[in-house]
CSV table of C-alpha atoms in Angstrom, one decimal:
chain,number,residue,atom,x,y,z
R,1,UNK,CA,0.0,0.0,0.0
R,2,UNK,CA,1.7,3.5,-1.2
R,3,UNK,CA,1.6,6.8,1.3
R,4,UNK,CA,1.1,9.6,-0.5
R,5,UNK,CA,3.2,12.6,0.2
R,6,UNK,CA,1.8,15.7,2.6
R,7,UNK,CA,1.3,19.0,1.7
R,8,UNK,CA,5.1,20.2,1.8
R,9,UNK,CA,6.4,23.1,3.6
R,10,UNK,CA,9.6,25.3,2.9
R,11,UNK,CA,11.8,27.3,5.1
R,12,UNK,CA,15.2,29.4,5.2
R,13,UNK,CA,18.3,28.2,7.6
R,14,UNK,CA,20.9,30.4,8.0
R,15,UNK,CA,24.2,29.9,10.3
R,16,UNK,CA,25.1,33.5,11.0
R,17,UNK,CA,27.1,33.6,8.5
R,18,UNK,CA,28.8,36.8,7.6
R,19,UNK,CA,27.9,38.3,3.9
R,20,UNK,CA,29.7,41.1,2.3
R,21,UNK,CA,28.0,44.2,0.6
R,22,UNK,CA,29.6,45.4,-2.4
R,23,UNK,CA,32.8,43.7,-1.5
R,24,UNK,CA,33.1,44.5,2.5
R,25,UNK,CA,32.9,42.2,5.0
R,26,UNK,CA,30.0,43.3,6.9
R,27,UNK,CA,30.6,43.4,10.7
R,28,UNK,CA,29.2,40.9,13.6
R,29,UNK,CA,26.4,43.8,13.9
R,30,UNK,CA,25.1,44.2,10.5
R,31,UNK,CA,25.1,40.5,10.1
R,32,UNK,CA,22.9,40.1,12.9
R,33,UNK,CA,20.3,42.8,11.7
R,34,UNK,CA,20.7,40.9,7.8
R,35,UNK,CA,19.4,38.1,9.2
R,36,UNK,CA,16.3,39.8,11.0
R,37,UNK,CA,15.9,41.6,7.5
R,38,UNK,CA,15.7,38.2,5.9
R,39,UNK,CA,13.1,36.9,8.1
R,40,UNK,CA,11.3,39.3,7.3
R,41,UNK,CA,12.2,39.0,3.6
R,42,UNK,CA,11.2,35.3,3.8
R,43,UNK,CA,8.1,35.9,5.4
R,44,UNK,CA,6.9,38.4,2.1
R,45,UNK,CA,7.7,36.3,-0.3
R,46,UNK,CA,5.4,33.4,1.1
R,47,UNK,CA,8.2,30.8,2.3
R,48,UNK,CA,6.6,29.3,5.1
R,49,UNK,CA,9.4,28.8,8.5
R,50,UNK,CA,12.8,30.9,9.2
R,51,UNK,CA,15.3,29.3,11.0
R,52,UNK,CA,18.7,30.1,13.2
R,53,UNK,CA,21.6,27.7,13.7
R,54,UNK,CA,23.6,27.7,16.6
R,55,UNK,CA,27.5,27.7,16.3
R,56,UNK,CA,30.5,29.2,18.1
R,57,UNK,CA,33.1,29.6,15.5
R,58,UNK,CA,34.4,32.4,13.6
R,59,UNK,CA,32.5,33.8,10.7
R,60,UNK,CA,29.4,32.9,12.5
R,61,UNK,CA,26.8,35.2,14.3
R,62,UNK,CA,24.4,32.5,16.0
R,63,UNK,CA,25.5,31.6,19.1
R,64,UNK,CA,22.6,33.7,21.1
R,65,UNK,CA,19.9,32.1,18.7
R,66,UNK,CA,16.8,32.7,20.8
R,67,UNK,CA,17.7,36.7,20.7
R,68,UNK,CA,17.8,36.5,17.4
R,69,UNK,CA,14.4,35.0,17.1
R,70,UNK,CA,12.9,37.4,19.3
R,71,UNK,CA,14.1,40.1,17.5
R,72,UNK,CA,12.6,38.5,13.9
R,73,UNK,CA,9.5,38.0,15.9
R,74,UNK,CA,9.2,41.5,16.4
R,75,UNK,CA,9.7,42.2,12.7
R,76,UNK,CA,7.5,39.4,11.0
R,77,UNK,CA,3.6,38.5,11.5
R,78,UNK,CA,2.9,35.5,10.0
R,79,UNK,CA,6.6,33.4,9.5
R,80,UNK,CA,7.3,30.3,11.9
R,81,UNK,CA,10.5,31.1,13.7
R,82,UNK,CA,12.8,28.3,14.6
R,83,UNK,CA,16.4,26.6,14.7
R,84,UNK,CA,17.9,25.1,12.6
R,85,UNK,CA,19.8,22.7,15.4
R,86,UNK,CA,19.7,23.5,18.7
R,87,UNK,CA,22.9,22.1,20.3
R,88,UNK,CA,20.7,20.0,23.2
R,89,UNK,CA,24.1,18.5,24.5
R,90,UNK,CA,25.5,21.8,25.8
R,91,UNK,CA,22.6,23.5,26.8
R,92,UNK,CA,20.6,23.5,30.0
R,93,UNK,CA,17.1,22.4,29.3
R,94,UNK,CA,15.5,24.8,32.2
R,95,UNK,CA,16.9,27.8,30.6
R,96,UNK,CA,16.2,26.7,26.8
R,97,UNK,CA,12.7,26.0,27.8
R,98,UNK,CA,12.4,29.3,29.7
R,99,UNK,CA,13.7,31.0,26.3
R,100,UNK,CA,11.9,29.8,23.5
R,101,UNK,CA,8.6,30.0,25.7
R,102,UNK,CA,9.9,33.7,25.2
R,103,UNK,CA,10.5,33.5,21.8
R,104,UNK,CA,7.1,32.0,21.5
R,105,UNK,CA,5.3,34.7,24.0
R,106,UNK,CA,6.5,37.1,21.5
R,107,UNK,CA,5.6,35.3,18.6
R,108,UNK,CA,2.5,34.4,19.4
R,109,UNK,CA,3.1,31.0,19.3
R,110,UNK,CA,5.3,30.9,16.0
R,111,UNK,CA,8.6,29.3,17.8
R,112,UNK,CA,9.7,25.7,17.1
R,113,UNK,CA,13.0,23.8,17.9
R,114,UNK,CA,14.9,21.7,16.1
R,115,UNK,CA,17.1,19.6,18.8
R,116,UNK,CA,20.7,17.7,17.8
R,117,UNK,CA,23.6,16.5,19.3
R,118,UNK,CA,25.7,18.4,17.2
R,119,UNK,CA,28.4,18.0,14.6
R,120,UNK,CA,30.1,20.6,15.3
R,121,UNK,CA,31.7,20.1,19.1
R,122,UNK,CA,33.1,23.7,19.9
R,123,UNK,CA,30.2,24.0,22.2
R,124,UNK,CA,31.7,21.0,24.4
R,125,UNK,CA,34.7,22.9,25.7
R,126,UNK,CA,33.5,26.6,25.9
R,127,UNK,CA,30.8,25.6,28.0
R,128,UNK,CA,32.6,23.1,30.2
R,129,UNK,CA,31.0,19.4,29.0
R,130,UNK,CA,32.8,16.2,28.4
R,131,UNK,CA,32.4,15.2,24.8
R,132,UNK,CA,33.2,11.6,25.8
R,133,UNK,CA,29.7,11.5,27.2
R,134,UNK,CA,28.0,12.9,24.3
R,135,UNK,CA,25.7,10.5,24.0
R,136,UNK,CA,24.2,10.7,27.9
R,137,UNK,CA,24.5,13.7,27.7
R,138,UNK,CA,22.0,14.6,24.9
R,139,UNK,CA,19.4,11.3,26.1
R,140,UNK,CA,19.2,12.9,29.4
R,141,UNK,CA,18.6,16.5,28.2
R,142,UNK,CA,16.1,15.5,25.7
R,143,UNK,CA,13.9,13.8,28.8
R,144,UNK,CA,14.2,16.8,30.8
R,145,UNK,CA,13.2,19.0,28.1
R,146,UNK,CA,10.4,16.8,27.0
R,147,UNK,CA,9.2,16.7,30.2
R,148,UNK,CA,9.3,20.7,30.9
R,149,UNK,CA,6.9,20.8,27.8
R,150,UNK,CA,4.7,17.8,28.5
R,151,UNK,CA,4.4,18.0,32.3
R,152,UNK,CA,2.6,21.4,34.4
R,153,UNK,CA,5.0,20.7,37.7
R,154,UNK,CA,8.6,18.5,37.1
R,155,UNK,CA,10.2,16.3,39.3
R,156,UNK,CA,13.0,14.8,37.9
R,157,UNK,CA,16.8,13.9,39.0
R,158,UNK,CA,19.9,12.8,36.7
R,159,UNK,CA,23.5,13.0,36.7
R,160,UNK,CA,24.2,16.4,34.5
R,161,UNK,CA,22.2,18.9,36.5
R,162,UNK,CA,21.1,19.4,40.3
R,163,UNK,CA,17.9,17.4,40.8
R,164,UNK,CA,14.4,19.5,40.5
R,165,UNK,CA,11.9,20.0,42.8
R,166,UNK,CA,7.9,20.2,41.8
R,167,UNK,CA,8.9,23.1,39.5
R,168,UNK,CA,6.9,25.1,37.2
R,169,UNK,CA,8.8,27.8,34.9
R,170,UNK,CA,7.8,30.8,33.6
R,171,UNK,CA,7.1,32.3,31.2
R,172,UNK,CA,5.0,28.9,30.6
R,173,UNK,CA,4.5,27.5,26.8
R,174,UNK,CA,1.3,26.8,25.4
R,175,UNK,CA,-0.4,23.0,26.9
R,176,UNK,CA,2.2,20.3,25.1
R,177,UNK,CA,5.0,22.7,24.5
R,178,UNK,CA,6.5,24.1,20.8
R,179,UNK,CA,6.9,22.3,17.6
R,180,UNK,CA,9.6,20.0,18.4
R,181,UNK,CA,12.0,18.3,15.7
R,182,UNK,CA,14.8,15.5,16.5
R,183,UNK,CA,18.0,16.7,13.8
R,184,UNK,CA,19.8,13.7,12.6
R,185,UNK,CA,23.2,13.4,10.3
R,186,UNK,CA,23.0,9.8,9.6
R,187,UNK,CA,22.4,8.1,13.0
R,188,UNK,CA,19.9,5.2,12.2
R,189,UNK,CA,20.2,5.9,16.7
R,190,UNK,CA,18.8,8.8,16.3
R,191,UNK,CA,15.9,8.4,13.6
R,192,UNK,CA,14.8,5.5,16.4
R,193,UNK,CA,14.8,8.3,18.7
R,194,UNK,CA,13.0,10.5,17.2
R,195,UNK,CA,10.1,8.4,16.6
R,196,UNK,CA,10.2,6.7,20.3
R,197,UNK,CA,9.9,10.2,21.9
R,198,UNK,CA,6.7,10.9,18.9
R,199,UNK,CA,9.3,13.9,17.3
R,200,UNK,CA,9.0,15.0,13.8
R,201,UNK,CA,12.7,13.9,12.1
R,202,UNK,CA,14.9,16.6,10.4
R,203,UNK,CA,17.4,14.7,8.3
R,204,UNK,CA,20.3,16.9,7.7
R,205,UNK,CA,21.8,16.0,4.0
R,206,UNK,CA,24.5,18.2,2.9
R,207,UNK,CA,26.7,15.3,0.7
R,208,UNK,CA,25.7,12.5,-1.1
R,209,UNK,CA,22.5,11.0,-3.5
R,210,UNK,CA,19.3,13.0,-1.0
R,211,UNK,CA,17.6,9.6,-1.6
R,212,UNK,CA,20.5,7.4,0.0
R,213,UNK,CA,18.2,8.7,3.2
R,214,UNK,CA,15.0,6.7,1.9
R,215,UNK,CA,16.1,4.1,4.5
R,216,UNK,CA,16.4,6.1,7.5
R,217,UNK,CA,12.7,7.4,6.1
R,218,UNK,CA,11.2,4.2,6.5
R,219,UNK,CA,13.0,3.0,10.0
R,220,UNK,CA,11.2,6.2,11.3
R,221,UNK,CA,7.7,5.1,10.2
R,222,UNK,CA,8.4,1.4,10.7
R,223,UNK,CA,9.6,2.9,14.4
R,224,UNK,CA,6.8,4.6,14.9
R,225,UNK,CA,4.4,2.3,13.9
R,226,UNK,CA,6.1,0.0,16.3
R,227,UNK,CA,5.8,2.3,19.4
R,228,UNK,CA,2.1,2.4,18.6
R,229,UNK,CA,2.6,6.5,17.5
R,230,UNK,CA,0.9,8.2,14.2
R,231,UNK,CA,3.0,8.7,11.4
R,232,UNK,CA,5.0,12.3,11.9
R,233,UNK,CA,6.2,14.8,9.3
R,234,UNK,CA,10.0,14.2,7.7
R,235,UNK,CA,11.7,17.2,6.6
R,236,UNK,CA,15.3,17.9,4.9
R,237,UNK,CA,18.0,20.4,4.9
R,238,UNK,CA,20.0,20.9,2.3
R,239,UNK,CA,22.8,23.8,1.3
R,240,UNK,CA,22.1,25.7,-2.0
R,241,UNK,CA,21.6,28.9,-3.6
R,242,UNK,CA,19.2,29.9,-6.7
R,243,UNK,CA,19.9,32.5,-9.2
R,244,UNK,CA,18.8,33.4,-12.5
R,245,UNK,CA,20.6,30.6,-14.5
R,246,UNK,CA,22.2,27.8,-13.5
R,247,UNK,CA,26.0,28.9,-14.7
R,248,UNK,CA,25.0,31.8,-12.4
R,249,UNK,CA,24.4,29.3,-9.9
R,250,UNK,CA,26.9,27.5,-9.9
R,251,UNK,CA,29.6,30.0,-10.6
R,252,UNK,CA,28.7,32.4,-7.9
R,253,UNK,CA,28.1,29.1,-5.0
R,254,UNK,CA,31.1,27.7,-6.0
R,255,UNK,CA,33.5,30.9,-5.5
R,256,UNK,CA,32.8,30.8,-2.0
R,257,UNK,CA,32.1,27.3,-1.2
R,258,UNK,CA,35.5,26.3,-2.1
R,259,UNK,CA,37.0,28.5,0.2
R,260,UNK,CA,34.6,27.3,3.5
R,261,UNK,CA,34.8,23.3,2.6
R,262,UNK,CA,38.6,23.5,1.9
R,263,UNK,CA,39.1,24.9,5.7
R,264,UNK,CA,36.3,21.9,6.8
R,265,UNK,CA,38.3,19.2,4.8
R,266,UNK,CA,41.4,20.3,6.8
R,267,UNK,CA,39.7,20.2,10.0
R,268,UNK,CA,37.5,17.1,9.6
R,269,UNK,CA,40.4,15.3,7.5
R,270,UNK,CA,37.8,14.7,4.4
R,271,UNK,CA,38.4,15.3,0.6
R,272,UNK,CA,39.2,18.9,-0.4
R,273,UNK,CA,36.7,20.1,-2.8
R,274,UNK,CA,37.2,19.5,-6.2
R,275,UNK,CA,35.4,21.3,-9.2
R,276,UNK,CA,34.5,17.6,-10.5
R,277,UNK,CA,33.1,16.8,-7.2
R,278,UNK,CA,31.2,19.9,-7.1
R,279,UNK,CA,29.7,19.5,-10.1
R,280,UNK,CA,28.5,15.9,-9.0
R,281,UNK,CA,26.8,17.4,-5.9
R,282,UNK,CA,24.9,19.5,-7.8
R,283,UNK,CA,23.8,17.2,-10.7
R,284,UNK,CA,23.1,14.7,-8.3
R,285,UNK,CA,23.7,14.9,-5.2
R,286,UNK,CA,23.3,17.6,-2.0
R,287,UNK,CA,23.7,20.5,-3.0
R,288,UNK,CA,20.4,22.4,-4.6
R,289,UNK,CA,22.3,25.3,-7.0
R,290,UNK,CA,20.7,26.5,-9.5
R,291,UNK,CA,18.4,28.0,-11.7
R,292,UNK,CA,14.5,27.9,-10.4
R,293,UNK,CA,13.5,25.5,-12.5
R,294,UNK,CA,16.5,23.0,-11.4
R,295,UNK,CA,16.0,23.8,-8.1
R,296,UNK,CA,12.4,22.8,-8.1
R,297,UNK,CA,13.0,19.6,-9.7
R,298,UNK,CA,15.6,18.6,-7.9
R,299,UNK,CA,13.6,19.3,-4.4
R,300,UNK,CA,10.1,17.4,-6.0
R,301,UNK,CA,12.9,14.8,-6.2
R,302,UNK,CA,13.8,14.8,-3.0
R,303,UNK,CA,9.9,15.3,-1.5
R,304,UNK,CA,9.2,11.7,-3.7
R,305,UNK,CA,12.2,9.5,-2.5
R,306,UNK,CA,12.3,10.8,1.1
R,307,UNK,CA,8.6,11.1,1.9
R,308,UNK,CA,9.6,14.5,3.0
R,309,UNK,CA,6.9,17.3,4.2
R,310,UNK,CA,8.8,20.5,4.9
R,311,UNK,CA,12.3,21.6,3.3
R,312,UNK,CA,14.9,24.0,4.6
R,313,UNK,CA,17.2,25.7,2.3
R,314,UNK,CA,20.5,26.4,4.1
R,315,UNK,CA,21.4,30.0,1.9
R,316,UNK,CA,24.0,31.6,3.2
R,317,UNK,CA,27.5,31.0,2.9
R,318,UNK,CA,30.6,32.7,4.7
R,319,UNK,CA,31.2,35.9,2.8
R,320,UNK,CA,28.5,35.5,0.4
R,321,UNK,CA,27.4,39.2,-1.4
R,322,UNK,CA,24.0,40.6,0.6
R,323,UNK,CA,22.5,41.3,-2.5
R,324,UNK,CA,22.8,37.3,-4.2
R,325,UNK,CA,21.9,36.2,-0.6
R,326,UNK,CA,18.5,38.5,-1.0
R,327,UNK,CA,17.9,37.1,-4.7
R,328,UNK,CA,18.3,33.5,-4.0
R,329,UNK,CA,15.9,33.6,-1.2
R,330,UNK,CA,13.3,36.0,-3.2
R,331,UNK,CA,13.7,33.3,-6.0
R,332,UNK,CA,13.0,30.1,-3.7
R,333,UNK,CA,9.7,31.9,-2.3
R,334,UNK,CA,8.3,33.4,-5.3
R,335,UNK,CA,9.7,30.9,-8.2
R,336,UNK,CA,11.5,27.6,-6.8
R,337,UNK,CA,7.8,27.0,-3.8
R,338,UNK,CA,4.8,27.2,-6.5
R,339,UNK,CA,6.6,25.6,-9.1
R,340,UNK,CA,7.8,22.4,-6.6
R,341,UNK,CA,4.1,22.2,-5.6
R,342,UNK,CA,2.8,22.2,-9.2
R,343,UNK,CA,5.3,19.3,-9.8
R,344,UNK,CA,3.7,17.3,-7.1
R,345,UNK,CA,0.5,18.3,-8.2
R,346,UNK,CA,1.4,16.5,-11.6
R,347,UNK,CA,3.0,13.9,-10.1
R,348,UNK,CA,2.6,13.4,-6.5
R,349,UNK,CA,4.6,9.7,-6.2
R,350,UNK,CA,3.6,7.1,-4.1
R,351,UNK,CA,5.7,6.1,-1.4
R,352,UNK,CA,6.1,2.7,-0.2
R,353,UNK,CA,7.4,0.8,2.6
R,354,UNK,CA,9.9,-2.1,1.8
R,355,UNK,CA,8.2,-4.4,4.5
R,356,UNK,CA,11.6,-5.0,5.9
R,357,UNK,CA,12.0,-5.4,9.7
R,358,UNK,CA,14.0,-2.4,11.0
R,359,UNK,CA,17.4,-5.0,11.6
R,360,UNK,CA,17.3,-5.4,7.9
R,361,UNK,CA,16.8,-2.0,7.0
R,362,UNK,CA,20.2,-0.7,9.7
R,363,UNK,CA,23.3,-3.3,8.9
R,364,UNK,CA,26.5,-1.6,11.2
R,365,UNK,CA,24.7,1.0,12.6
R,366,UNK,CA,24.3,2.6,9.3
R,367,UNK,CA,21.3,2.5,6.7
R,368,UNK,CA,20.9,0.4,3.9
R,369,UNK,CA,19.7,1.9,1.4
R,370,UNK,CA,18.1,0.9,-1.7
């Protein structure tokens, strides 16, 4: 029996990262107020959520993510307003909860959360954690968390925090707490998790075929069906950028997405980048540059094989000119959203589970895929 696809959603991630304006680097400052003007640029041109990373490197201006939301809530009327990841690992669940029912106050009621244990791990040593426990760490959080949003008075002990008491925060959330998503890089752990705790699943593909993550698509609603839970929206975020062509596409991304995965490949010890390899990632793989028209197919694409209901667009890029940043996202709302919804329209795609128990589906703690 096929499952058709959901009505499909599309939002804007950023990661603070610093753009230029007719070749300056703009400071940590006017980065900041860019991304509350693209929030609210996002929100005109119809796109539907606008989301704030968290990181603690250079180059990046997220690290206080909620006060970045509540200054785009103050801007925008209409626009969901979330994270991209929240780090849950190095963060203390009281005070998270305590800010996003903020953000959400503010909003009125347009903050969501998406919650990982991060990739990136300069969070782990600024803020005093042990990333050798990474793991407990983030399962113990996400309980305590859960149970802030779930529960009117908390109870709870665990090993990471002092104990709590019959507390009740304030400001409070609404009854059942904020949209809550569980971000995943690959983990077939985490996609378990996710549907255990009954959490929407944000699969974070930035390398790669997008449907190599069909698998970990149907171990979340095989999981869920086996913990008795409804079936849950899957979403996807990708990097790209949109212009008018796609040799504008592709010529502008590329001049300063070398530069940014060249440093990663050095830190992470991966390839360098490669304009060969580039070129495969954008035919065929991750990354969604282009013109609209590629853009749009390639994300139908990705709605069909992944069973997806909401994509995020990761658009800026370290150093990346203010003014293509501005016409990429005005392209994705206005051109690349109606014209991915007419595809499905045409041709929807039915989705099907394998029938394969979950053990055949996760060989190695990785996902088979298809």
């Amino acid at each position: 029996m096929g499952i058709q696809i959901n009505e499909v959603e599309f939002g804007l991630n950023s990661f603070g990262d610093i753009a230029t304006d007719a070749g300056r680097v703009m400071s940590d400052a006017e980065s900041l107020r860019l991304l509350v003007d693209e929030a609210q640029l996002a929100e005109s041109v119809g796109l539907d959520v606008f989301s704030v990373g968290e990181h603690y490197r250079e180059g990046m201006v997220d690290s206080a993510t909620p006060v970045i939301l509540a200054a785009a809530a103050q801007a925008t009327s209409t626009i969901r307003l979330g994270t991209s990841v929240t780090v849950l690992s190095t963060q203390d669940p009281v005070r998270l909860y305590q800010q996003f029912a903020t953000v959400d106050g503010l909003s009125s009621g347009r903050a969501q959360l998406v919650l990982g244990r991060a990739s990136a791990i300069e969070s782990f040593a600024l803020f005093g954690y042990d990333i050798a426990q990474y793991e407990q760490i983030f399962e113990e959080k996400l309980d305590l968390f859960l149970r802030l949003m779930h529960e009117d008075h908390v109870t709870w002990t665990g090993q990471h925090r002092t104990p709590l008491e019959n507390v009740r925060l304030h400001p409070r959330m609404p009854e059942g707490g904020i949209p809550t998503w569980i971000g995943i890089g690959g983990s077939p752990d985490s996609v378990v998790r996710a549907a255990q705790n009954g959490l929407p699943l944000m699969m974070a593909i930035i390398g790669g075929r997008p449907d190599r993550f069909a698998g970990h698509a149907e171990l979340y609603l095989r999981a869920l069906s086996q913990f008795g839970r409804p079936e849950l929206p899957i979403g996807q975020h990708s990097l790209g950028f949109i212009a008018d062509t796609d040799e504008e596409a592709k010529n502008t991304h590329w001049k300063y997405w070398q530069p940014v995965v060249t440093a990663l490949s050095k830190e992470r010890g991966f390839y360098p980048p490669t304009a060969e390899r580039y070129e495969i990632e954008v035919d065929t793989g991750a990354l969604f540059v282009g013109s609209p028209e590629t853009v749009a197919q390639k994300i139908a694409n990705s709605v069909r094989s992944n069973h997806l209901s909401r994509f995020d667009l990761k658009y800026d890029l370290l150093h990346l000119p203010k003014s293509a940043r501005e016409h990429s996202i005005r392209l994705f709302g206005e051109r690349v959203a109606p014209r991915v919804r007419e595809l499905l329209d045409e041709n929807p795609g039915e989705w099907h589970l394998t029938g394969r128990a979950p053990e055949e589906i996760v060989k190695g703690g990785k996902a088979v895929h298809a």
